[in-house]
Coordinates of C-alpha atoms in Angstrom, one line a residue:
Chain A
M1 CA -64.5 -81.9 105.9
V2 CA -67.2 -80.1 103.7
E3 CA -70.1 -81.5 105.5
K4 CA -68.7 -80.6 108.7
G5 CA -68.2 -77.0 107.6
I6 CA -71.9 -76.7 106.4
K7 CA -72.8 -78.3 109.7
I8 CA -70.8 -75.3 111.6
K9 CA -72.4 -72.8 109.1
I10 CA -75.9 -73.8 109.7
R11 CA -75.0 -74.0 113.6
H12 CA -73.5 -70.4 113.3
R13 CA -76.4 -69.0 111.6
D14 CA -79.0 -70.4 114.1
A15 CA -77.2 -69.2 116.9
V16 CA -77.1 -65.4 115.6
R17 CA -81.0 -65.7 114.9
L18 CA -81.6 -67.0 118.2
N19 CA -79.6 -64.2 119.8
F20 CA -81.5 -61.7 117.7
S21 CA -85.0 -63.1 118.8
K22 CA -83.8 -63.0 122.3
I23 CA -82.7 -59.5 122.0
L24 CA -86.0 -58.5 120.6
L25 CA -87.9 -60.4 123.5
Y26 CA -86.1 -59.0 126.0
A27 CA -86.2 -55.2 124.2
A28 CA -90.1 -55.8 124.3
M29 CA -90.3 -57.0 127.8
I30 CA -88.0 -54.2 129.3
G31 CA -90.1 -51.7 127.2
L32 CA -93.5 -53.0 128.5
A33 CA -92.1 -53.1 132.1
C34 CA -90.9 -49.5 131.7
I35 CA -94.2 -48.4 130.5
M36 CA -96.3 -50.3 133.3
A37 CA -93.7 -49.1 136.2
L38 CA -92.7 -45.6 135.1
P39 CA -96.0 -43.8 136.7
L40 CA -95.2 -45.5 140.0
V41 CA -91.6 -44.7 139.8
Y42 CA -92.3 -41.0 138.9
V43 CA -94.8 -40.7 141.9
L44 CA -92.4 -42.2 144.4
G45 CA -89.4 -40.2 143.0
T46 CA -91.4 -37.0 143.2
A47 CA -91.6 -37.0 146.9
F48 CA -87.8 -36.4 147.0
K49 CA -87.7 -33.6 144.6
P50 CA -86.7 -30.3 145.9
I51 CA -89.2 -27.4 144.9
D52 CA -87.5 -26.0 141.8
E53 CA -87.4 -29.7 140.3
L54 CA -91.1 -30.0 141.4
L55 CA -92.3 -27.1 139.5
K56 CA -90.2 -27.6 136.5
F57 CA -91.7 -27.8 133.1
P58 CA -91.5 -30.1 131.0
P59 CA -91.4 -32.0 134.6
V60 CA -88.1 -33.8 135.3
F61 CA -88.4 -37.4 135.4
F62 CA -85.6 -38.6 137.9
V63 CA -84.7 -36.6 140.8
K64 CA -81.2 -34.9 140.6
K65 CA -81.0 -33.3 144.2
P66 CA -83.0 -35.8 146.5
T67 CA -84.1 -33.9 149.6
L68 CA -86.4 -34.7 152.5
S69 CA -88.0 -31.3 152.7
N70 CA -91.2 -32.2 151.3
F71 CA -91.6 -34.7 154.3
S72 CA -90.9 -31.9 156.9
Q73 CA -93.0 -29.7 154.9
L74 CA -95.9 -32.2 155.1
F75 CA -95.7 -32.3 158.9
L76 CA -95.8 -28.5 159.0
A77 CA -98.5 -28.2 156.6
L78 CA -100.4 -30.5 158.8
D79 CA -99.4 -28.8 162.4
S80 CA -101.8 -25.9 161.6
S81 CA -104.8 -28.3 161.0
T82 CA -106.8 -29.5 163.9
V83 CA -105.7 -33.0 163.7
P84 CA -102.4 -33.9 163.7
F85 CA -101.0 -36.0 161.1
L86 CA -99.9 -38.7 163.5
R87 CA -103.4 -39.2 164.8
Y88 CA -104.4 -39.9 160.7
L89 CA -101.6 -42.4 160.7
F90 CA -102.6 -44.0 164.0
N91 CA -106.1 -44.2 162.7
S92 CA -105.1 -45.7 159.5
V93 CA -102.5 -48.5 161.1
L94 CA -105.1 -49.5 163.5
V95 CA -108.3 -49.7 161.2
T96 CA -106.2 -51.7 158.3
A97 CA -104.4 -54.0 161.1
L98 CA -107.6 -54.9 162.5
A99 CA -109.5 -55.3 159.2
V100 CA -106.8 -57.5 157.6
L101 CA -106.6 -59.6 160.9
G102 CA -110.5 -60.1 160.8
T103 CA -110.7 -60.9 157.0
I104 CA -108.0 -63.5 157.1
V105 CA -109.4 -65.2 160.2
V106 CA -113.0 -65.2 159.0
A107 CA -111.8 -66.1 155.6
T108 CA -109.5 -69.1 156.5
M109 CA -112.2 -70.7 158.8
G110 CA -115.0 -70.0 156.3
G111 CA -113.0 -71.4 153.5
Y112 CA -111.7 -74.5 155.2
A113 CA -115.1 -75.3 156.4
M114 CA -116.8 -74.8 153.2
S115 CA -114.2 -77.0 151.6
K116 CA -113.4 -79.8 154.2
L117 CA -116.0 -79.9 156.5
T118 CA -119.8 -80.4 155.8
V119 CA -121.8 -77.3 155.9
P120 CA -125.3 -77.5 155.7
F121 CA -126.6 -75.4 152.5
S122 CA -122.8 -74.8 151.3
K123 CA -123.9 -74.8 147.6
V124 CA -126.2 -71.9 148.6
L125 CA -123.6 -70.1 150.2
F126 CA -121.0 -70.7 147.5
T127 CA -123.4 -69.1 145.2
L128 CA -123.9 -66.1 147.5
V129 CA -120.0 -65.8 147.5
I130 CA -119.8 -65.7 143.7
I131 CA -123.0 -63.1 143.1
A132 CA -121.3 -61.0 146.0
M133 CA -118.0 -61.0 144.1
T134 CA -119.8 -59.7 140.8
F135 CA -121.4 -56.9 142.5
P136 CA -120.0 -53.4 142.2
G137 CA -120.2 -52.2 146.2
N138 CA -121.6 -48.8 145.2
V139 CA -124.5 -50.3 144.5
I140 CA -125.9 -51.1 148.0
Q141 CA -124.4 -48.2 149.9
I142 CA -127.4 -46.4 151.2
P143 CA -129.0 -49.5 153.0
L144 CA -125.1 -50.2 153.9
Y145 CA -125.2 -46.7 155.6
M146 CA -128.6 -47.3 157.3
I147 CA -127.6 -50.8 158.8
I148 CA -124.4 -49.1 160.1
K149 CA -126.5 -46.4 161.9
W150 CA -129.0 -49.0 163.1
L151 CA -126.1 -51.3 164.4
G152 CA -124.6 -48.2 166.3
L153 CA -121.3 -48.2 164.5
Y154 CA -121.8 -44.7 162.8
N155 CA -118.6 -42.6 163.8
T156 CA -116.9 -45.5 165.5
Y157 CA -113.6 -47.2 164.1
A158 CA -115.7 -50.5 163.8
A159 CA -117.8 -48.8 161.1
L160 CA -114.7 -48.9 158.8
I161 CA -113.5 -52.6 159.8
V162 CA -116.6 -54.8 160.6
P163 CA -118.3 -54.4 157.0
K164 CA -115.1 -55.2 155.4
I165 CA -114.5 -58.4 157.1
A166 CA -116.8 -60.9 155.6
G167 CA -115.5 -60.4 152.2
A168 CA -116.8 -62.5 149.2
Y169 CA -113.3 -62.5 147.5
G170 CA -111.4 -63.9 150.5
M171 CA -114.1 -66.6 151.1
F172 CA -113.7 -67.7 147.4
L173 CA -110.0 -67.6 147.3
M174 CA -109.6 -69.9 150.7
K175 CA -112.3 -72.3 149.6
Q176 CA -110.6 -72.6 146.2
F177 CA -107.3 -73.0 147.8
C178 CA -108.6 -75.4 150.3
D179 CA -110.0 -77.9 148.0
Q180 CA -106.2 -78.9 147.1
L181 CA -105.5 -79.7 150.7
P182 CA -105.4 -83.6 150.8
K183 CA -108.4 -85.0 152.9
P184 CA -106.4 -88.2 154.1
L185 CA -104.1 -85.9 156.0
L186 CA -107.3 -84.4 157.9
E187 CA -108.7 -87.7 158.6
A188 CA -105.2 -89.1 160.1
A189 CA -105.1 -86.3 162.1
R190 CA -108.7 -86.7 163.2
I191 CA -107.8 -90.3 164.2
D192 CA -104.8 -89.2 166.4
G193 CA -107.5 -87.2 168.3
A194 CA -107.0 -83.6 167.2
G195 CA -109.9 -81.6 167.6
E196 CA -111.4 -79.5 164.6
F197 CA -110.1 -76.3 165.8
S198 CA -106.4 -77.6 166.3
I199 CA -106.7 -79.4 162.8
Y200 CA -107.7 -75.8 161.4
M201 CA -104.7 -74.2 163.4
K202 CA -102.0 -76.8 163.0
I203 CA -102.8 -78.0 159.2
A204 CA -105.2 -75.7 157.6
L205 CA -103.5 -72.4 158.5
P206 CA -100.0 -73.6 157.6
F207 CA -101.2 -75.0 154.2
L208 CA -103.2 -71.9 153.4
R209 CA -100.3 -69.4 153.7
P210 CA -99.6 -68.5 150.3
A211 CA -103.5 -67.8 150.1
W212 CA -103.7 -65.9 153.2
A213 CA -100.6 -63.9 152.4
T214 CA -102.3 -62.9 149.1
L215 CA -105.3 -62.0 150.9
L216 CA -103.1 -59.9 153.5
V217 CA -101.4 -57.9 150.3
F218 CA -104.9 -57.1 148.7
T219 CA -106.9 -56.4 152.0
F220 CA -104.0 -54.1 153.1
T221 CA -104.0 -51.9 150.1
A222 CA -107.6 -51.8 149.9
C223 CA -107.8 -50.7 153.4
W224 CA -104.8 -48.4 153.4
N225 CA -106.0 -46.8 150.1
D226 CA -109.9 -46.4 151.3
G227 CA -110.6 -43.0 152.4
A228 CA -114.2 -42.9 151.0
A229 CA -115.6 -45.1 153.9
S230 CA -114.0 -42.7 156.4
L231 CA -115.9 -39.8 154.9
I232 CA -119.2 -41.5 154.7
Y233 CA -119.4 -43.3 158.4
I234 CA -117.4 -41.1 160.2
S235 CA -118.5 -37.6 161.3
D236 CA -115.5 -36.9 163.8
Q237 CA -112.7 -35.4 161.7
S238 CA -110.2 -37.0 164.3
L239 CA -111.5 -40.6 163.5
R240 CA -110.6 -40.2 159.8
L241 CA -108.0 -42.1 157.6
L242 CA -105.0 -40.9 155.9
P243 CA -106.3 -40.7 152.4
V244 CA -108.8 -38.2 153.6
M245 CA -105.9 -36.1 154.6
L246 CA -104.3 -36.4 151.2
T247 CA -107.6 -35.2 149.7
A248 CA -107.6 -32.2 152.2
I249 CA -104.2 -31.1 151.1
S250 CA -104.8 -31.6 147.5
E251 CA -108.1 -29.6 147.4
N252 CA -106.2 -26.6 148.6
T253 CA -103.0 -27.1 146.7
N254 CA -101.1 -24.0 146.3
L255 CA -97.5 -24.2 144.8
A256 CA -96.0 -24.6 148.4
R257 CA -98.2 -27.6 149.2
A258 CA -97.0 -29.3 145.9
G259 CA -94.2 -30.9 147.9
A260 CA -96.2 -31.9 150.7
L261 CA -98.6 -33.6 148.5
A262 CA -96.1 -35.6 146.8
A263 CA -94.8 -36.5 150.1
A264 CA -98.2 -37.7 151.4
S265 CA -98.8 -39.8 148.1
F266 CA -95.5 -41.7 149.0
I267 CA -96.6 -42.4 152.4
I268 CA -99.7 -43.7 151.1
M269 CA -98.1 -45.8 148.4
A270 CA -95.1 -47.0 149.7
P271 CA -96.5 -49.4 152.6
S272 CA -98.5 -51.3 150.1
L273 CA -95.5 -51.8 147.6
I274 CA -93.2 -53.0 150.5
I275 CA -95.8 -55.6 151.6
F276 CA -96.2 -56.8 147.9
I277 CA -92.3 -57.0 147.4
L278 CA -92.3 -59.1 150.6
Q279 CA -94.9 -61.3 149.8
Q280 CA -94.5 -61.3 145.8
R281 CA -93.7 -65.1 145.5
R282 CA -96.6 -66.1 147.4
V283 CA -99.1 -63.8 145.8
M284 CA -97.8 -64.9 142.3
A285 CA -98.4 -68.5 143.3
T286 CA -101.6 -68.1 144.5
M287 CA -102.9 -66.1 141.8
A288 CA -101.7 -68.6 139.3
H289 CA -103.3 -71.6 141.0
S290 CA -106.5 -70.6 142.4
G291 CA -107.7 -67.8 141.0
I292 CA -108.9 -64.5 140.3
K293 CA -108.9 -61.5 142.1
Chain B
M1 CA -120.3 -82.6 151.2
A2 CA -122.6 -82.8 148.5
R3 CA -125.6 -84.0 150.9
S4 CA -128.6 -82.0 150.9
G5 CA -129.4 -79.6 153.4
R6 CA -132.3 -81.2 154.7
Y7 CA -130.5 -84.3 155.3
M8 CA -127.6 -82.3 157.0
W9 CA -130.0 -80.9 159.1
R10 CA -131.7 -84.3 160.4
E11 CA -128.1 -85.5 161.1
M12 CA -127.1 -82.4 162.9
R13 CA -130.4 -82.6 165.3
R14 CA -129.6 -86.4 166.1
R15 CA -126.0 -85.4 167.1
T16 CA -124.5 -88.3 165.0
L17 CA -120.7 -88.0 164.0
Q18 CA -121.9 -86.6 160.6
G19 CA -124.1 -84.1 162.5
K20 CA -121.1 -83.1 164.8
I21 CA -118.8 -82.4 162.0
A22 CA -121.5 -80.4 160.4
W23 CA -122.0 -78.3 163.4
T24 CA -118.5 -77.4 163.4
G25 CA -118.6 -76.4 160.0
L26 CA -121.3 -74.2 160.6
L27 CA -119.5 -72.7 163.5
F28 CA -116.4 -72.1 161.3
V29 CA -118.5 -70.5 158.6
A30 CA -120.9 -68.5 161.0
P31 CA -118.8 -65.4 161.3
W32 CA -118.6 -64.8 157.4
I33 CA -122.6 -65.8 157.1
V34 CA -123.4 -63.1 159.9
G35 CA -121.2 -60.7 158.0
A36 CA -122.5 -61.4 154.7
A37 CA -126.0 -61.5 156.0
L38 CA -125.6 -58.1 157.5
F39 CA -123.4 -56.3 155.2
F40 CA -124.4 -57.7 151.8
V41 CA -127.8 -59.6 151.7
Y42 CA -129.7 -57.4 153.9
P43 CA -128.9 -54.3 152.2
L44 CA -129.3 -55.7 148.5
A45 CA -132.7 -56.8 149.9
R46 CA -133.3 -53.3 151.2
S47 CA -132.0 -51.7 148.1
I48 CA -134.5 -53.6 146.0
I49 CA -137.3 -52.6 148.4
L50 CA -136.1 -48.9 148.0
S51 CA -136.0 -49.1 144.3
V52 CA -139.8 -49.7 143.9
S53 CA -140.7 -47.1 146.6
E54 CA -141.0 -43.8 147.6
I55 CA -139.7 -42.5 151.0
E56 CA -142.7 -40.7 152.5
N57 CA -140.9 -39.5 155.8
L58 CA -136.9 -39.5 155.8
R59 CA -137.0 -39.6 159.6
T60 CA -139.0 -42.6 160.3
F61 CA -138.4 -43.9 156.9
E62 CA -141.9 -44.5 156.1
L63 CA -142.2 -46.1 152.6
N64 CA -144.9 -46.0 149.8
F65 CA -145.0 -48.6 147.1
V66 CA -144.7 -46.9 143.8
G67 CA -143.8 -49.8 141.4
L68 CA -141.6 -49.6 138.5
K69 CA -141.7 -45.8 138.8
W70 CA -137.9 -45.1 139.0
Y71 CA -137.1 -47.6 136.7
H72 CA -139.2 -46.2 134.2
E73 CA -137.8 -42.8 134.9
A74 CA -134.5 -44.0 134.5
F75 CA -135.2 -45.0 131.0
F76 CA -137.7 -42.8 129.9
A77 CA -137.1 -39.6 131.5
D78 CA -133.6 -39.2 132.5
I79 CA -131.4 -37.8 129.7
E80 CA -128.3 -38.6 131.2
F81 CA -128.5 -42.4 132.5
V82 CA -129.1 -44.2 129.1
P83 CA -126.2 -42.4 127.2
S84 CA -123.9 -42.3 130.1
L85 CA -124.7 -46.5 130.6
L86 CA -124.1 -46.8 126.9
S87 CA -120.5 -45.0 126.6
V88 CA -119.3 -46.9 129.6
S89 CA -120.4 -49.9 128.1
I90 CA -118.9 -49.1 124.8
D91 CA -115.8 -47.8 126.3
N92 CA -115.5 -51.2 128.4
L93 CA -116.4 -53.5 125.3
I94 CA -113.7 -51.8 123.3
N95 CA -111.1 -52.6 126.2
L96 CA -112.3 -56.1 126.7
P97 CA -110.5 -57.7 123.9
L98 CA -107.5 -55.5 124.0
I99 CA -107.1 -56.1 127.3
N100 CA -107.1 -60.1 126.6
I101 CA -105.0 -60.0 123.6
F102 CA -102.6 -58.0 125.2
A103 CA -102.4 -60.1 128.4
L104 CA -102.3 -63.1 126.0
I105 CA -99.3 -61.7 124.1
V106 CA -97.5 -60.8 127.4
A107 CA -98.1 -64.3 128.7
L108 CA -96.7 -65.9 125.6
L109 CA -93.4 -63.8 125.6
L110 CA -93.4 -64.6 129.6
N111 CA -93.7 -68.1 128.9
R112 CA -90.5 -68.2 127.0
K113 CA -87.2 -69.2 128.6
I114 CA -86.2 -65.6 129.8
K115 CA -84.2 -64.8 132.8
A116 CA -85.8 -62.5 135.6
R117 CA -89.3 -63.8 134.6
G118 CA -90.5 -63.5 138.0
L119 CA -89.4 -59.9 138.1
F120 CA -91.3 -58.8 135.0
R121 CA -94.3 -60.9 136.3
S122 CA -94.2 -58.8 139.5
I123 CA -94.1 -55.4 137.5
F124 CA -97.0 -56.3 135.4
F125 CA -99.0 -57.3 138.3
L126 CA -98.3 -54.2 140.2
P127 CA -100.9 -51.7 138.5
V128 CA -103.5 -54.2 139.7
L129 CA -102.6 -53.4 143.4
L130 CA -101.7 -49.7 143.0
G131 CA -103.7 -48.6 140.2
T132 CA -107.2 -48.7 142.0
G133 CA -108.5 -47.0 144.7
F134 CA -108.8 -43.7 146.2
I135 CA -105.3 -43.0 146.1
M136 CA -104.9 -43.6 142.4
Q137 CA -107.9 -41.4 141.9
Q138 CA -106.2 -38.7 143.6
L139 CA -103.1 -38.9 141.6
L140 CA -105.0 -39.1 138.5
G141 CA -106.9 -36.2 139.5
Q142 CA -103.6 -34.4 140.3
N143 CA -102.4 -35.2 137.0
V144 CA -99.4 -36.9 138.1
N145 CA -100.3 -39.7 135.9
A146 CA -100.9 -37.5 132.9
E147 CA -97.4 -35.9 133.5
A148 CA -96.0 -39.2 133.3
V149 CA -97.9 -40.1 130.4
G150 CA -96.9 -36.8 128.7
F151 CA -93.4 -37.3 129.4
A152 CA -93.5 -40.5 127.5
R153 CA -95.5 -38.9 124.8
G154 CA -92.6 -36.3 124.3
L155 CA -90.4 -39.1 123.8
L156 CA -92.9 -40.9 121.3
I157 CA -94.1 -37.9 119.4
P158 CA -91.3 -35.6 118.8
D159 CA -92.3 -31.7 117.9
Q160 CA -91.4 -31.9 114.5
L161 CA -93.6 -34.8 113.6
A162 CA -96.4 -33.3 115.8
A163 CA -96.2 -30.3 113.5
Y164 CA -96.3 -32.4 110.3
I165 CA -99.4 -34.7 111.2
G166 CA -101.3 -31.8 112.8
Q167 CA -103.4 -31.3 115.9
S168 CA -105.9 -34.1 115.1
G169 CA -103.1 -36.6 114.5
V170 CA -101.6 -35.9 117.6
N171 CA -105.1 -36.2 119.3
M172 CA -105.6 -39.3 117.9
I173 CA -102.4 -40.6 118.7
Q174 CA -102.9 -39.4 122.3
S175 CA -106.2 -41.0 122.8
F176 CA -104.6 -44.4 121.4
L177 CA -102.0 -43.9 124.0
D178 CA -104.4 -43.3 126.8
R179 CA -106.5 -46.4 126.1
L180 CA -103.2 -48.0 125.8
T181 CA -102.1 -47.2 129.3
I182 CA -105.8 -48.4 130.7
V183 CA -105.5 -51.4 128.7
M184 CA -102.1 -52.5 129.9
W185 CA -102.9 -51.1 133.7
N186 CA -105.9 -53.4 133.8
S187 CA -104.2 -56.8 132.6
G188 CA -102.2 -58.0 135.5
V189 CA -104.4 -60.6 136.8
Q190 CA -105.3 -61.9 133.0
I191 CA -101.6 -62.1 132.4
L192 CA -101.1 -64.5 135.3
I193 CA -104.2 -66.6 134.3
Y194 CA -103.2 -67.2 130.7
L195 CA -99.4 -67.9 131.9
S196 CA -100.1 -70.4 134.4
A197 CA -102.6 -72.0 131.7
L198 CA -99.9 -71.8 129.2
Q199 CA -97.5 -73.9 131.5
T200 CA -99.7 -76.7 132.1
I201 CA -100.0 -77.4 128.3
S202 CA -97.8 -80.3 127.7
P203 CA -94.6 -79.6 125.8
A204 CA -95.0 -83.1 124.1
L205 CA -98.0 -81.6 121.9
Y206 CA -95.6 -79.0 120.3
E207 CA -93.1 -81.6 120.0
A208 CA -95.4 -83.9 118.0
A209 CA -96.7 -80.8 115.9
R210 CA -93.0 -80.1 114.9
V211 CA -92.3 -83.4 113.9
D212 CA -95.4 -83.3 111.4
S213 CA -93.8 -80.0 110.4
A214 CA -96.2 -77.5 111.9
S215 CA -94.8 -74.0 112.0
E216 CA -94.7 -72.2 115.4
W217 CA -97.9 -69.9 114.0
E218 CA -99.8 -73.3 113.2
S219 CA -99.2 -74.8 116.4
F220 CA -100.3 -71.5 118.2
W221 CA -103.7 -71.6 116.5
L222 CA -104.3 -75.5 116.6
I223 CA -102.7 -76.2 119.9
T224 CA -102.2 -73.1 122.1
L225 CA -105.5 -71.3 121.5
P226 CA -107.8 -74.3 121.9
M227 CA -106.0 -75.4 125.1
L228 CA -106.5 -71.7 126.5
A229 CA -110.4 -71.7 125.5
P230 CA -111.7 -72.3 129.2
M231 CA -109.2 -69.7 130.6
I232 CA -110.0 -67.2 127.9
Q233 CA -113.8 -67.4 128.7
L234 CA -112.9 -67.0 132.4
N235 CA -110.5 -64.1 131.6
L236 CA -113.5 -62.4 129.3
V237 CA -115.6 -62.8 132.3
Y238 CA -113.3 -61.5 135.0
T239 CA -112.3 -58.4 132.7
V240 CA -116.0 -57.5 132.3
I241 CA -116.7 -57.6 136.0
A242 CA -113.2 -55.7 136.8
T243 CA -113.9 -53.0 134.2
F244 CA -117.4 -52.4 135.2
S245 CA -116.8 -52.1 138.7
M246 CA -113.9 -49.6 138.7
A247 CA -115.4 -46.8 140.6
D248 CA -114.3 -44.1 138.1
N249 CA -116.9 -44.9 135.6
T250 CA -119.7 -42.2 134.9
V251 CA -122.7 -44.5 136.1
L252 CA -121.2 -45.4 139.3
E253 CA -119.9 -41.8 139.9
F254 CA -123.5 -40.8 139.2
I255 CA -125.1 -43.5 141.7
Q256 CA -122.4 -42.3 144.3
W257 CA -123.4 -38.6 143.5
L258 CA -127.2 -39.4 143.8
A259 CA -126.7 -41.3 147.2
F260 CA -124.4 -39.0 149.3
E261 CA -124.0 -35.5 147.3
T262 CA -127.3 -34.1 146.1
A263 CA -130.1 -32.9 148.3
E264 CA -132.5 -33.7 145.6
A265 CA -135.9 -35.3 146.3
N266 CA -136.1 -39.0 145.8
A267 CA -132.3 -39.3 145.3
Y268 CA -132.0 -42.2 147.4
E269 CA -134.7 -44.4 145.6
Y270 CA -133.5 -43.4 142.4
S271 CA -129.9 -44.3 143.3
C272 CA -130.9 -47.8 144.2
A273 CA -133.1 -48.4 141.1
I274 CA -130.0 -47.3 138.7
G275 CA -127.7 -49.2 140.6
L276 CA -129.9 -52.4 140.4
I277 CA -130.3 -51.7 136.6
Y278 CA -126.5 -51.6 136.3
C279 CA -126.1 -54.7 137.9
V280 CA -128.7 -56.6 136.0
F281 CA -127.0 -55.1 132.9
V282 CA -123.5 -56.3 133.8
L283 CA -124.7 -60.0 134.6
L284 CA -126.4 -59.8 131.1
V285 CA -123.3 -58.7 129.5
I286 CA -121.6 -61.7 131.3
G287 CA -124.2 -64.1 130.2
I288 CA -124.1 -63.0 126.4
I289 CA -120.2 -63.5 126.7
V290 CA -120.6 -67.0 128.3
L291 CA -123.1 -68.0 125.5
L292 CA -121.0 -66.7 122.7
T293 CA -117.8 -68.3 123.8
K294 CA -119.7 -71.7 124.9
R295 CA -119.4 -73.3 121.4
F296 CA -115.6 -72.3 121.3
V297 CA -114.9 -73.9 124.6
E298 CA -116.9 -77.0 124.0
N299 CA -115.2 -77.5 120.7
A300 CA -112.1 -77.1 122.1
K301 CA -112.6 -79.8 124.9
E302 CA -113.9 -82.4 122.0
G303 CA -110.7 -81.5 120.0
G304 CA -108.4 -81.7 122.8

């Protein structure tokens, strides 16, 4: 009896301690998560604040009376400019879609071949991939500008799309991921008479799905956020991208435009966020297994 | 796959089965090769040539060889370049251990059995996605982030306390908080790498240690850390690359400014030279880190 009592007591103490450390753990996680996510939540929330809440000091964190007036203000503010908002939106959607599609096709084909087909000088190529990955892009911008002019891409959509497609990161990711694809599977398909291209389409692409979903998320975000390229390679205002418009608004911000700016920030940020949320499981799996961004 | 290039080339000319597969392989990689050649290799070569030349005539792009003139100027004449390179490096090298320690701690926390682990993981990863690029620079410029941080500050440092510790104390805490934000916003990828490495450590090891009456603290230092050694090295290198290529550092801003925003004489050549110095410098830093951690990684391999 006594022994049993002691046992129960120990168990009870253990359980209490366990709960306490669990609570501490959750508190730490939630705290950290809040610090990480709050600025994002703040930016997203700001887009729906009416003007009096926007200008309040100290700033209010959560919106009290949500409104869509900032978005209509954004359209109004841009109505007076020479290039309509929808044109920027169209440019951004087109450029981003083509760049993302191109990157995925080039990277999956290249990575599959580097990993599973015999490519001459593949070691040299892979070294090149690594070097390109460690290079800050700013360093080669002047010659890049020159070659874009020389190729006749200056002031076309192609200047914003083509240079991005042969990215080193995509190639690296796909090659690493493809190394996990079992070779006998490919050989079986080859014996059954499948051509190399149909093996790529029917076996490699579905296998690589998490990897290219990840590449999709990253390339989408990079293109959608990148206004700098369209400032350098494009002189025609009507071919420029959304972030450029955001800069234009933010540069001559007066109080009335604060709402428009918040709405524009929301429009830039929301799509990346949505795509990430949709693909997050695949992104996480890919990042954990093959690699590094 | 590991065949030499020359052998492959012979096979390809003879059109054997090996050669046929090699042709297909080449065809598959061709788009990438063309792209990389045009938009990376050629610009890089051109950049090296520019950095040792002087542009005679901007229209015809006539070049005169001037040797290491711009490199000399960068180190001995420019009063801004070396100090800003140093300050960027010091800043990043302070962040380097902080980011990795923070990432490791978060990974250890995430590795426990907790609910909604996936959700937390995604939240920690979000800044990787949204914390970079043009838009974030705009937002930072607009002080949106500063407001949000300031908001958190208001919670952390009440007015009474601020009055008590004085302005310098408040400044210290604020710079600490600023660094904390930077560290946290840059550790998303590292967290995932540590987490996946932690999940590959066999639980049997910990169990054996527990049977031998090792405390959790001891098994962290004797099991977890050595098992993570290769990943720690990888993460350190990754962190260096990531932090040194963030576009908001003063050296890269200076390069950008020279390239596109100034009409000064010889700005193009000088910008190329500085850019290359910067790249070589980053590679050196990576090399040093790999060398320093080499022993640690090898010891861990032998021990495990």
